[in-house]
Tab-separated table of C-alpha atoms and ligand atoms in Angstrom:
chain	number	residue	atom	x	y	z
A	1	UNK	CA	-19.620	-14.660	7.213
A	2	UNK	CA	-22.380	-12.304	8.472
A	3	UNK	CA	-22.812	-8.472	6.580
A	4	UNK	CA	-21.855	-7.260	10.317
A	5	UNK	CA	-18.807	-8.966	11.002
A	6	UNK	CA	-15.331	-8.031	9.777
A	7	UNK	CA	-13.592	-9.855	8.377
A	8	UNK	CA	-10.536	-10.797	9.209
A	9	UNK	CA	-7.032	-10.795	6.709
A	10	UNK	CA	-4.511	-11.403	8.576
A	11	UNK	CA	-1.506	-12.690	5.463
A	12	UNK	CA	-0.757	-9.784	3.577
A	13	UNK	CA	-0.522	-12.594	0.459
A	14	UNK	CA	-4.746	-13.566	1.502
A	15	UNK	CA	-5.407	-10.443	-0.560
A	16	UNK	CA	-2.887	-11.497	-3.827
A	17	UNK	CA	-2.644	-9.182	-5.966
A	18	UNK	CA	-4.120	-6.045	-5.801
A	19	UNK	CA	-5.143	-2.461	-8.734
A	20	UNK	CA	-5.007	-0.072	-6.186
A	21	UNK	CA	-7.145	2.083	-9.394
A	22	UNK	CA	-6.368	6.294	-8.764
A	23	UNK	CA	-6.948	8.727	-11.296
A	24	UNK	CA	-9.532	8.447	-13.687
A	25	UNK	CA	-10.950	11.181	-15.825
A	26	UNK	CA	-13.299	12.732	-13.318
A	27	UNK	CA	-13.036	16.556	-12.131
A	28	UNK	CA	-11.583	14.973	-9.079
A	29	UNK	CA	-8.576	12.947	-11.062
A	30	UNK	CA	-5.473	15.105	-9.500
A	31	UNK	CA	-7.502	14.560	-5.704
A	32	UNK	CA	-8.056	10.472	-6.615
A	33	UNK	CA	-4.404	10.926	-8.254
A	34	UNK	CA	-3.345	11.903	-4.436
A	35	UNK	CA	-5.550	9.355	-2.143
A	36	UNK	CA	-4.094	6.782	-4.168
A	37	UNK	CA	-0.085	6.765	-3.894
A	38	UNK	CA	-1.122	7.106	-0.279
A	39	UNK	CA	-3.297	4.515	-0.359
A	40	UNK	CA	-0.628	2.013	-2.174
A	41	UNK	CA	2.446	3.660	-0.495
A	42	UNK	CA	0.468	2.020	3.277
A	43	UNK	CA	-0.361	-1.235	1.484
A	44	UNK	CA	3.160	-1.451	0.174
A	45	UNK	CA	4.437	-0.798	3.726
A	46	UNK	CA	2.166	-3.999	5.248
A	47	UNK	CA	3.101	-6.451	2.849
A	48	UNK	CA	0.270	-6.100	0.130
A	49	UNK	CA	1.065	-7.215	-3.194
A	50	UNK	CA	-0.397	-3.744	-4.629
A	51	UNK	CA	0.264	-2.040	-7.581
A	52	UNK	CA	-1.114	1.682	-9.199
A	53	UNK	CA	-3.705	1.815	-11.970
A	54	UNK	CA	-4.841	5.067	-13.477
A	55	UNK	CA	-8.095	4.531	-14.892
A	56	UNK	CA	-10.709	2.419	-15.784
A	57	UNK	CA	-10.137	1.542	-19.172
A	58	UNK	CA	-6.241	0.677	-18.107
A	59	UNK	CA	-7.473	-1.551	-14.660
A	60	UNK	CA	-10.414	-3.390	-17.161
A	61	UNK	CA	-7.674	-4.524	-19.390
A	62	UNK	CA	-5.295	-5.674	-17.129
A	63	UNK	CA	-8.075	-7.426	-15.381
A	64	UNK	CA	-8.495	-9.172	-18.643
A	65	UNK	CA	-5.380	-10.934	-18.508
A	66	UNK	CA	-5.824	-12.195	-15.006
A	67	UNK	CA	-3.356	-9.943	-13.921
A	68	UNK	CA	-4.802	-8.687	-10.443
A	69	UNK	CA	-6.470	-10.840	-7.790
A	70	UNK	CA	-9.070	-7.767	-5.794
A	71	UNK	CA	-9.476	-3.962	-6.392
A	72	UNK	CA	-9.093	-0.742	-3.728
A	73	UNK	CA	-11.145	0.992	-5.283
A	74	UNK	CA	-9.902	5.370	-4.339
A	75	UNK	CA	-11.712	6.936	-7.828
A	76	UNK	CA	-13.263	9.595	-7.607
A	77	UNK	CA	-16.244	11.271	-8.692
A	78	UNK	CA	-17.966	10.304	-12.263
A	79	UNK	CA	-17.451	9.544	-15.387
A	80	UNK	CA	-14.730	7.517	-15.044
A	81	UNK	CA	-14.176	8.698	-11.700
A	82	UNK	CA	-15.029	5.567	-10.504
A	83	UNK	CA	-17.251	5.953	-7.347
A	84	UNK	CA	-21.216	6.547	-9.487
A	85	UNK	CA	-22.006	2.804	-10.161
A	86	UNK	CA	-19.796	1.816	-13.709
A	87	UNK	CA	-16.641	0.532	-12.213
A	88	UNK	CA	-18.615	-1.840	-9.517
A	89	UNK	CA	-20.396	-2.945	-12.580
A	90	UNK	CA	-17.548	-4.055	-15.012
A	91	UNK	CA	-16.723	-5.264	-11.704
A	92	UNK	CA	-19.055	-7.443	-10.577
A	93	UNK	CA	-19.232	-8.554	-14.333
A	94	UNK	CA	-15.726	-9.000	-14.650
A	95	UNK	CA	-16.209	-11.280	-10.671
A	96	UNK	CA	-13.557	-9.573	-9.289
A	97	UNK	CA	-13.979	-8.522	-5.787
A	98	UNK	CA	-13.357	-4.852	-4.941
A	99	UNK	CA	-13.785	-2.411	-1.903
A	100	UNK	CA	-16.145	-0.005	-0.720
A	101	UNK	CA	-19.819	-0.089	-1.789
A	102	UNK	CA	-22.113	-2.064	-5.118
A	103	UNK	CA	-23.657	-0.825	-7.700
A	104	UNK	CA	-26.707	0.041	-6.344
A	105	UNK	CA	-25.161	2.016	-3.907
A	106	UNK	CA	-22.396	3.599	-5.380
A	107	UNK	CA	-24.858	5.005	-7.901
A	108	UNK	CA	-27.332	6.490	-5.579
A	109	UNK	CA	-24.695	7.983	-3.416
A	110	UNK	CA	-23.399	9.826	-6.411
A	111	UNK	CA	-26.985	11.597	-6.782
A	112	UNK	CA	-27.960	13.771	-4.348
A	113	UNK	CA	-30.730	14.423	-5.925
A	114	UNK	CA	-32.237	10.973	-5.662
A	115	UNK	CA	-29.778	10.332	-2.593
A	116	UNK	CA	-32.177	13.076	-1.088
A	117	UNK	CA	-35.982	11.332	-1.873
A	118	UNK	CA	-34.641	7.988	-0.685
A	119	UNK	CA	-34.334	9.590	2.538
A	120	UNK	CA	-37.481	11.011	3.065
A	121	UNK	CA	-39.122	8.986	2.344
A	122	UNK	CA	-37.659	6.687	4.925
A	123	UNK	CA	-38.192	10.051	7.357
A	124	UNK	CA	-34.838	10.649	7.207
A	125	UNK	CA	-33.558	14.741	7.939
A	126	UNK	CA	-32.467	16.457	4.674
A	127	UNK	CA	-32.450	20.297	3.243
A	128	UNK	CA	-35.374	21.566	1.943
A	129	UNK	CA	-34.654	20.902	-1.512
A	130	UNK	CA	-35.206	21.364	-5.537
A	131	UNK	CA	-34.106	19.572	-8.751
A	132	UNK	CA	-32.997	21.871	-11.438
A	133	UNK	CA	-32.828	20.466	-14.743
A	134	UNK	CA	-31.495	22.139	-17.606
A	135	UNK	CA	-33.899	25.596	-18.707
A	136	UNK	CA	-35.666	25.595	-14.935
A	137	UNK	CA	-37.305	28.569	-13.628
A	138	UNK	CA	-34.424	29.284	-11.167
A	139	UNK	CA	-36.156	32.355	-10.341
A	140	UNK	CA	-39.291	30.795	-9.339
A	141	UNK	CA	-37.329	27.500	-7.316
A	142	UNK	CA	-35.739	29.430	-5.394
A	143	UNK	CA	-39.607	31.594	-4.405
A	144	UNK	CA	-40.335	28.466	-3.942
A	145	UNK	CA	-37.126	27.548	-1.776
A	146	UNK	CA	-36.790	31.054	-0.381
A	147	UNK	CA	-32.945	32.496	1.162
A	148	UNK	CA	-30.888	31.881	1.688
A	149	UNK	CA	-30.141	28.682	-0.486
A	150	UNK	CA	-27.578	26.953	-1.545
A	151	UNK	CA	-26.695	26.072	-5.755
A	152	UNK	CA	-25.058	22.807	-6.976
A	153	UNK	CA	-24.858	20.260	-9.293
A	154	UNK	CA	-26.158	17.933	-8.118
A	155	UNK	CA	-23.661	14.551	-9.259
A	156	UNK	CA	-20.148	16.541	-8.816
A	157	UNK	CA	-17.655	16.810	-5.262
A	158	UNK	CA	-14.815	18.346	-3.864
A	159	UNK	CA	-17.277	21.558	-3.400
A	160	UNK	CA	-16.504	22.033	-6.826
A	161	UNK	CA	-20.221	24.384	-8.677
A	162	UNK	CA	-21.440	25.146	-5.220
A	163	UNK	CA	-22.528	28.143	-4.390
A	164	UNK	CA	-24.332	29.480	-1.547
A	165	UNK	CA	-26.911	32.360	-2.492
A	166	UNK	CA	-28.250	35.761	-0.019
A	167	UNK	CA	-30.635	37.009	-2.066
A	168	UNK	CA	-31.835	37.205	-5.856
A	169	UNK	CA	-28.508	38.679	-7.688
A	170	UNK	CA	-26.556	36.376	-6.359
A	171	UNK	CA	-28.315	33.438	-7.637
A	172	UNK	CA	-27.402	33.671	-11.850
A	173	UNK	CA	-24.061	33.320	-11.435
A	174	UNK	CA	-24.809	31.053	-8.530
A	175	UNK	CA	-26.686	28.866	-11.111
A	176	UNK	CA	-23.839	30.041	-14.155
A	177	UNK	CA	-20.828	28.310	-12.137
A	178	UNK	CA	-22.816	25.360	-11.098
A	179	UNK	CA	-23.857	24.843	-15.071
A	180	UNK	CA	-20.403	24.155	-16.263
A	181	UNK	CA	-20.235	20.721	-15.019
A	182	UNK	CA	-22.386	18.037	-16.094
A	183	UNK	CA	-25.779	17.331	-15.149
A	184	UNK	CA	-28.600	17.887	-13.449
A	185	UNK	CA	-28.251	21.381	-10.615
A	186	UNK	CA	-30.248	20.815	-7.435
A	187	UNK	CA	-31.461	23.961	-5.017
A	188	UNK	CA	-31.322	23.421	-1.239
A	189	UNK	CA	-31.955	25.757	1.860
A	190	UNK	CA	-28.671	26.680	2.979
A	191	UNK	CA	-28.132	25.389	7.101
A	192	UNK	CA	-26.710	27.735	8.854
A	193	UNK	CA	-24.594	25.765	11.875
A	194	UNK	CA	-22.109	23.842	12.239
A	195	UNK	CA	-20.497	21.515	9.443
A	196	UNK	CA	-19.650	17.584	10.136
A	197	UNK	CA	-19.122	14.125	8.728
A	198	UNK	CA	-19.178	11.569	9.912
A	199	UNK	CA	-17.200	8.086	8.538
A	200	UNK	CA	-17.698	4.280	8.346
A	201	UNK	CA	-15.371	1.353	8.355
A	202	UNK	CA	-17.754	-1.297	7.700
A	203	UNK	CA	-20.110	-1.260	10.418
A	204	UNK	CA	-18.471	0.527	12.772
A	205	UNK	CA	-18.944	4.592	12.826
A	206	UNK	CA	-15.864	6.023	13.561
A	207	UNK	CA	-15.923	10.018	16.077
A	208	UNK	CA	-17.639	12.796	13.815
A	209	UNK	CA	-15.239	15.559	12.744
A	210	UNK	CA	-16.350	19.274	12.989
A	211	UNK	CA	-15.284	20.788	10.483
A	212	UNK	CA	-14.478	24.826	10.818
A	213	UNK	CA	-13.526	26.542	7.226
A	214	UNK	CA	-11.161	29.926	7.864
A	215	UNK	CA	-13.250	30.927	4.699
A	216	UNK	CA	-17.345	31.363	4.650
A	217	UNK	CA	-17.891	27.614	3.837
A	218	UNK	CA	-15.821	23.900	2.922
A	219	UNK	CA	-15.351	24.804	-0.860
A	220	UNK	CA	-12.413	23.323	-2.736
A	221	UNK	CA	-9.773	25.497	-0.959
A	222	UNK	CA	-10.149	24.384	2.570
A	223	UNK	CA	-10.527	21.294	1.051
A	224	UNK	CA	-7.532	20.539	-0.637
A	225	UNK	CA	-5.335	23.534	0.000
A	226	UNK	CA	-5.631	25.534	2.727
A	227	UNK	CA	-4.105	24.861	6.404
A	228	UNK	CA	-5.942	27.196	8.279
A	229	UNK	CA	-9.090	25.009	9.043
A	230	UNK	CA	-9.925	23.235	11.775
A	231	UNK	CA	-11.189	20.346	12.461
A	232	UNK	CA	-12.554	18.837	15.597
A	233	UNK	CA	-12.743	15.617	16.790
A	234	UNK	CA	-15.216	13.292	17.916
A	235	UNK	CA	-16.979	16.794	17.090
A	236	UNK	CA	-19.794	16.202	19.101
A	237	UNK	CA	-20.379	15.307	22.603
A	238	UNK	CA	-22.832	12.110	24.349
A	239	UNK	CA	-26.243	11.568	23.212
A	240	UNK	CA	-25.426	14.419	20.609
A	241	UNK	CA	-22.622	11.639	18.931
A	242	UNK	CA	-24.651	8.989	19.488
A	243	UNK	CA	-27.881	10.265	17.675
A	244	UNK	CA	-25.298	11.898	14.960
A	245	UNK	CA	-23.325	8.386	14.577
A	246	UNK	CA	-27.125	6.477	14.119
A	247	UNK	CA	-28.465	8.766	11.731
A	248	UNK	CA	-24.782	8.603	9.611
A	249	UNK	CA	-25.401	4.759	9.457
A	250	UNK	CA	-29.177	5.129	8.696
A	251	UNK	CA	-28.188	7.186	5.828
A	252	UNK	CA	-26.076	5.078	4.548
A	253	UNK	CA	-28.211	1.980	5.026
A	254	UNK	CA	-30.563	3.548	2.826
A	255	UNK	CA	-29.191	4.339	0.183
A	256	UNK	CA	-27.068	0.510	0.307
A	257	UNK	CA	-24.130	1.705	0.740
A	258	UNK	CA	-21.969	-0.621	2.119
A	259	UNK	CA	-17.786	-0.934	3.055
A	260	UNK	CA	-17.134	2.517	3.788
A	261	UNK	CA	-17.781	5.702	3.346
A	262	UNK	CA	-18.722	9.649	4.586
A	263	UNK	CA	-21.736	10.783	5.412
A	264	UNK	CA	-22.531	14.558	5.335
A	265	UNK	CA	-24.385	16.414	7.409
A	266	UNK	CA	-25.077	20.216	8.714
A	267	UNK	CA	-26.319	20.629	12.338
A	268	UNK	CA	-27.971	24.092	12.775
A	269	UNK	CA	-28.625	25.705	14.961
A	270	UNK	CA	-31.632	24.437	17.093
A	271	UNK	CA	-28.631	21.262	16.875
A	272	UNK	CA	-31.189	19.629	14.354
A	273	UNK	CA	-28.823	17.096	12.334
A	274	UNK	CA	-29.740	17.829	8.474
A	275	UNK	CA	-28.347	14.772	5.550
A	276	UNK	CA	-26.089	16.443	2.729
A	277	UNK	CA	-24.908	13.365	0.859
A	278	UNK	CA	-22.510	10.037	1.044
A	279	UNK	CA	-19.401	10.051	-0.662
A	280	UNK	CA	-18.394	5.957	-1.024
A	281	UNK	CA	-15.154	6.190	-2.043
A	282	UNK	CA	-14.010	8.970	0.564
A	283	UNK	CA	-10.458	10.956	-0.351
A	284	UNK	CA	-7.508	9.555	1.795
A	285	UNK	CA	-4.891	12.499	1.143
A	286	UNK	CA	-3.008	13.860	3.989
A	287	UNK	CA	-5.558	16.461	4.226
A	288	UNK	CA	-9.164	13.999	4.487
A	289	UNK	CA	-11.104	13.868	6.721
A	290	UNK	CA	-11.318	9.275	7.290
A	291	UNK	CA	-8.291	9.492	7.985
A	292	UNK	CA	-8.735	12.293	11.016
A	293	UNK	CA	-11.877	10.078	12.465
A	294	UNK	CA	-9.783	6.795	12.297
A	295	UNK	CA	-6.507	8.309	13.896
A	296	UNK	CA	-9.545	9.987	16.879
A	297	UNK	CA	-10.231	5.628	16.510
A	298	UNK	CA	-7.147	4.768	17.446
A	299	UNK	CA	-6.558	3.637	13.857
A	300	UNK	CA	-3.609	5.267	11.690
A	301	UNK	CA	-3.795	5.042	7.689
A	302	UNK	CA	-1.985	1.928	7.145
A	303	UNK	CA	-4.537	-0.376	9.197
A	304	UNK	CA	-7.135	1.763	7.609
A	305	UNK	CA	-6.046	1.092	4.431
A	306	UNK	CA	-6.398	-2.710	5.770
A	307	UNK	CA	-9.906	-2.571	6.694
A	308	UNK	CA	-10.954	-0.832	3.926
A	309	UNK	CA	-9.183	-4.175	1.960
A	310	UNK	CA	-11.190	-6.372	3.338
A	311	UNK	CA	-14.078	-4.869	2.893
A	312	UNK	CA	-13.608	-6.524	-0.776
A	313	UNK	CA	-14.551	-9.786	1.181
A	314	UNK	CA	-17.724	-8.220	2.033
A	315	UNK	CA	-21.360	-9.091	0.715
A	316	UNK	CA	-20.564	-8.352	-3.326
A	317	UNK	CA	-17.412	-10.054	-2.858
A	318	UNK	CA	-16.757	-12.700	-5.502
A	319	UNK	CA	-18.703	-16.061	-4.880
A	320	UNK	CA	-20.205	-14.192	-2.099
A	321	UNK	CA	-23.760	-15.338	-1.330
A	322	UNK	CA	-24.339	-12.597	0.638
A	323	UNK	CA	-26.889	-9.039	-0.122
A	324	UNK	CA	-27.889	-6.333	2.305
A	325	UNK	CA	-31.406	-5.463	2.705
A	326	UNK	CA	-30.885	-1.974	3.730
A	327	UNK	CA	-32.783	-1.146	7.125
A	328	UNK	CA	-36.242	-0.291	5.961
A	329	UNK	CA	-36.161	1.865	10.533
A	330	UNK	CA	-37.663	5.358	9.470
A	331	UNK	CA	-37.370	8.438	11.827
A	332	UNK	CA	-39.997	10.963	11.608
A	333	UNK	CA	-37.580	13.831	12.592
A	334	UNK	CA	-34.484	13.765	14.529
A	335	UNK	CA	-36.580	16.288	16.665
A	336	UNK	CA	-34.640	19.025	18.667
A	337	UNK	CA	-33.073	17.012	21.949
A	338	UNK	CA	-29.312	16.596	20.701
B	1	LIG	N1	-27.780	22.981	2.130
B	1	LIG	C1	-26.165	23.100	2.903
B	1	LIG	N2	-26.118	24.289	3.757
B	1	LIG	C2	-24.793	24.889	3.657
B	1	LIG	N3	-23.982	24.120	3.622
B	1	LIG	C3	-24.106	23.568	2.082
B	1	LIG	C4	-25.182	22.841	2.408
B	1	LIG	N4	-25.025	21.919	1.160
B	1	LIG	C5	-23.385	22.475	1.145
B	1	LIG	N5	-23.080	23.180	1.760
B	1	LIG	C6	-21.272	23.208	1.958
B	1	LIG	O1	-20.942	23.239	0.446
B	1	LIG	C7	-19.909	21.341	0.741
B	1	LIG	C8	-19.967	21.043	-0.733
B	1	LIG	O2	-21.617	20.348	-0.612
B	1	LIG	P1	-21.455	19.068	-0.942
B	1	LIG	O3	-23.115	18.341	-0.588
B	1	LIG	O4	-21.355	18.156	0.297
B	1	LIG	O5	-20.920	18.188	-2.314
B	1	LIG	P2	-19.789	17.469	-2.759
B	1	LIG	O6	-18.648	17.523	-1.177
B	1	LIG	O7	-20.153	16.731	-3.262
B	1	LIG	O8	-19.210	18.910	-3.688
B	1	LIG	C9	-20.324	21.615	1.958
B	1	LIG	O9	-19.578	20.128	3.140
B	1	LIG	C10	-20.900	22.688	3.009
B	1	LIG	O10	-19.352	23.546	3.277
B	2	LIG	MG1	-18.920	16.758	0.621
């Protein structure tokens, strides 16, 4: 199979016994449990011999006694969250195939600062930024970036610890909030405009979604609780949509990702796209974005879960000799002509 082809499975028995690993110990545990329960029900409804497993230690115990043939990873986040390369390394070492990105793509995508460095090196557009290690001079960093800016933890998700900062008086509080989460912080230019996200399934890029939160930005509440966030899909039209999708796939490839994922983008008022981050095990709750994009492409939730599970036959599947080389093509700018 080439890396560009879908590995089609028709018979659920061909997946063998599947562990749907969810929950875990990251700050996104509850979101992951919600995602995982939905995935589990969908796979079971399609006849897959799927079982819930909570967290990495329980999964490794089960694998040691040979209970599962493959893993559907729907853990979110780092530190036991299963989205940061640690689980992927353990599964590689155990020769157990799994969904989604491998060690490198997972680890790199979890770190927003390093993701941005890779994109910059390939000429892909991402907001100007300053890494903020603990104890950094935040006022000096803010002077360098200029207001308005965003402060966020470099390695979290679900918008936890993210603040918009419009002047110097709001800076300390933003830093204090982000500091409550482990790891370094990141300060970047706040892009005012439209928030878009692009889902990737295998080598297919699904229609973008334009997110219109009622709140000021797409915070935790707008993501998982509020019923008044609007989702427009496709988010753009014609050439603008096509070039956004192409950019998302370039960004995904640049980080060595594969299988499936979601690329978050801000589009400024001049129509320029700016890459924020890649999610390698994106949410699959009833509010989540990948299921909405899949539905717009005619792929229902059960079929989506099936196709994600098929990605476990991808480049890092046990016994596979395939490897992926990130696309070296670069763009010098995203231009104003979209
Ligand atoms: N540079 C930015 N400009 C404008 N809004 C931003 C920027 N960075 C983050 N945001 C807002 O914060 C949200 C969360 O940021 P993101 O970088 O996607 O981290 P995560 O989703 O992992 O928490 C985004 O969905 C967006 O609403
Ligand atoms: Mg995001």
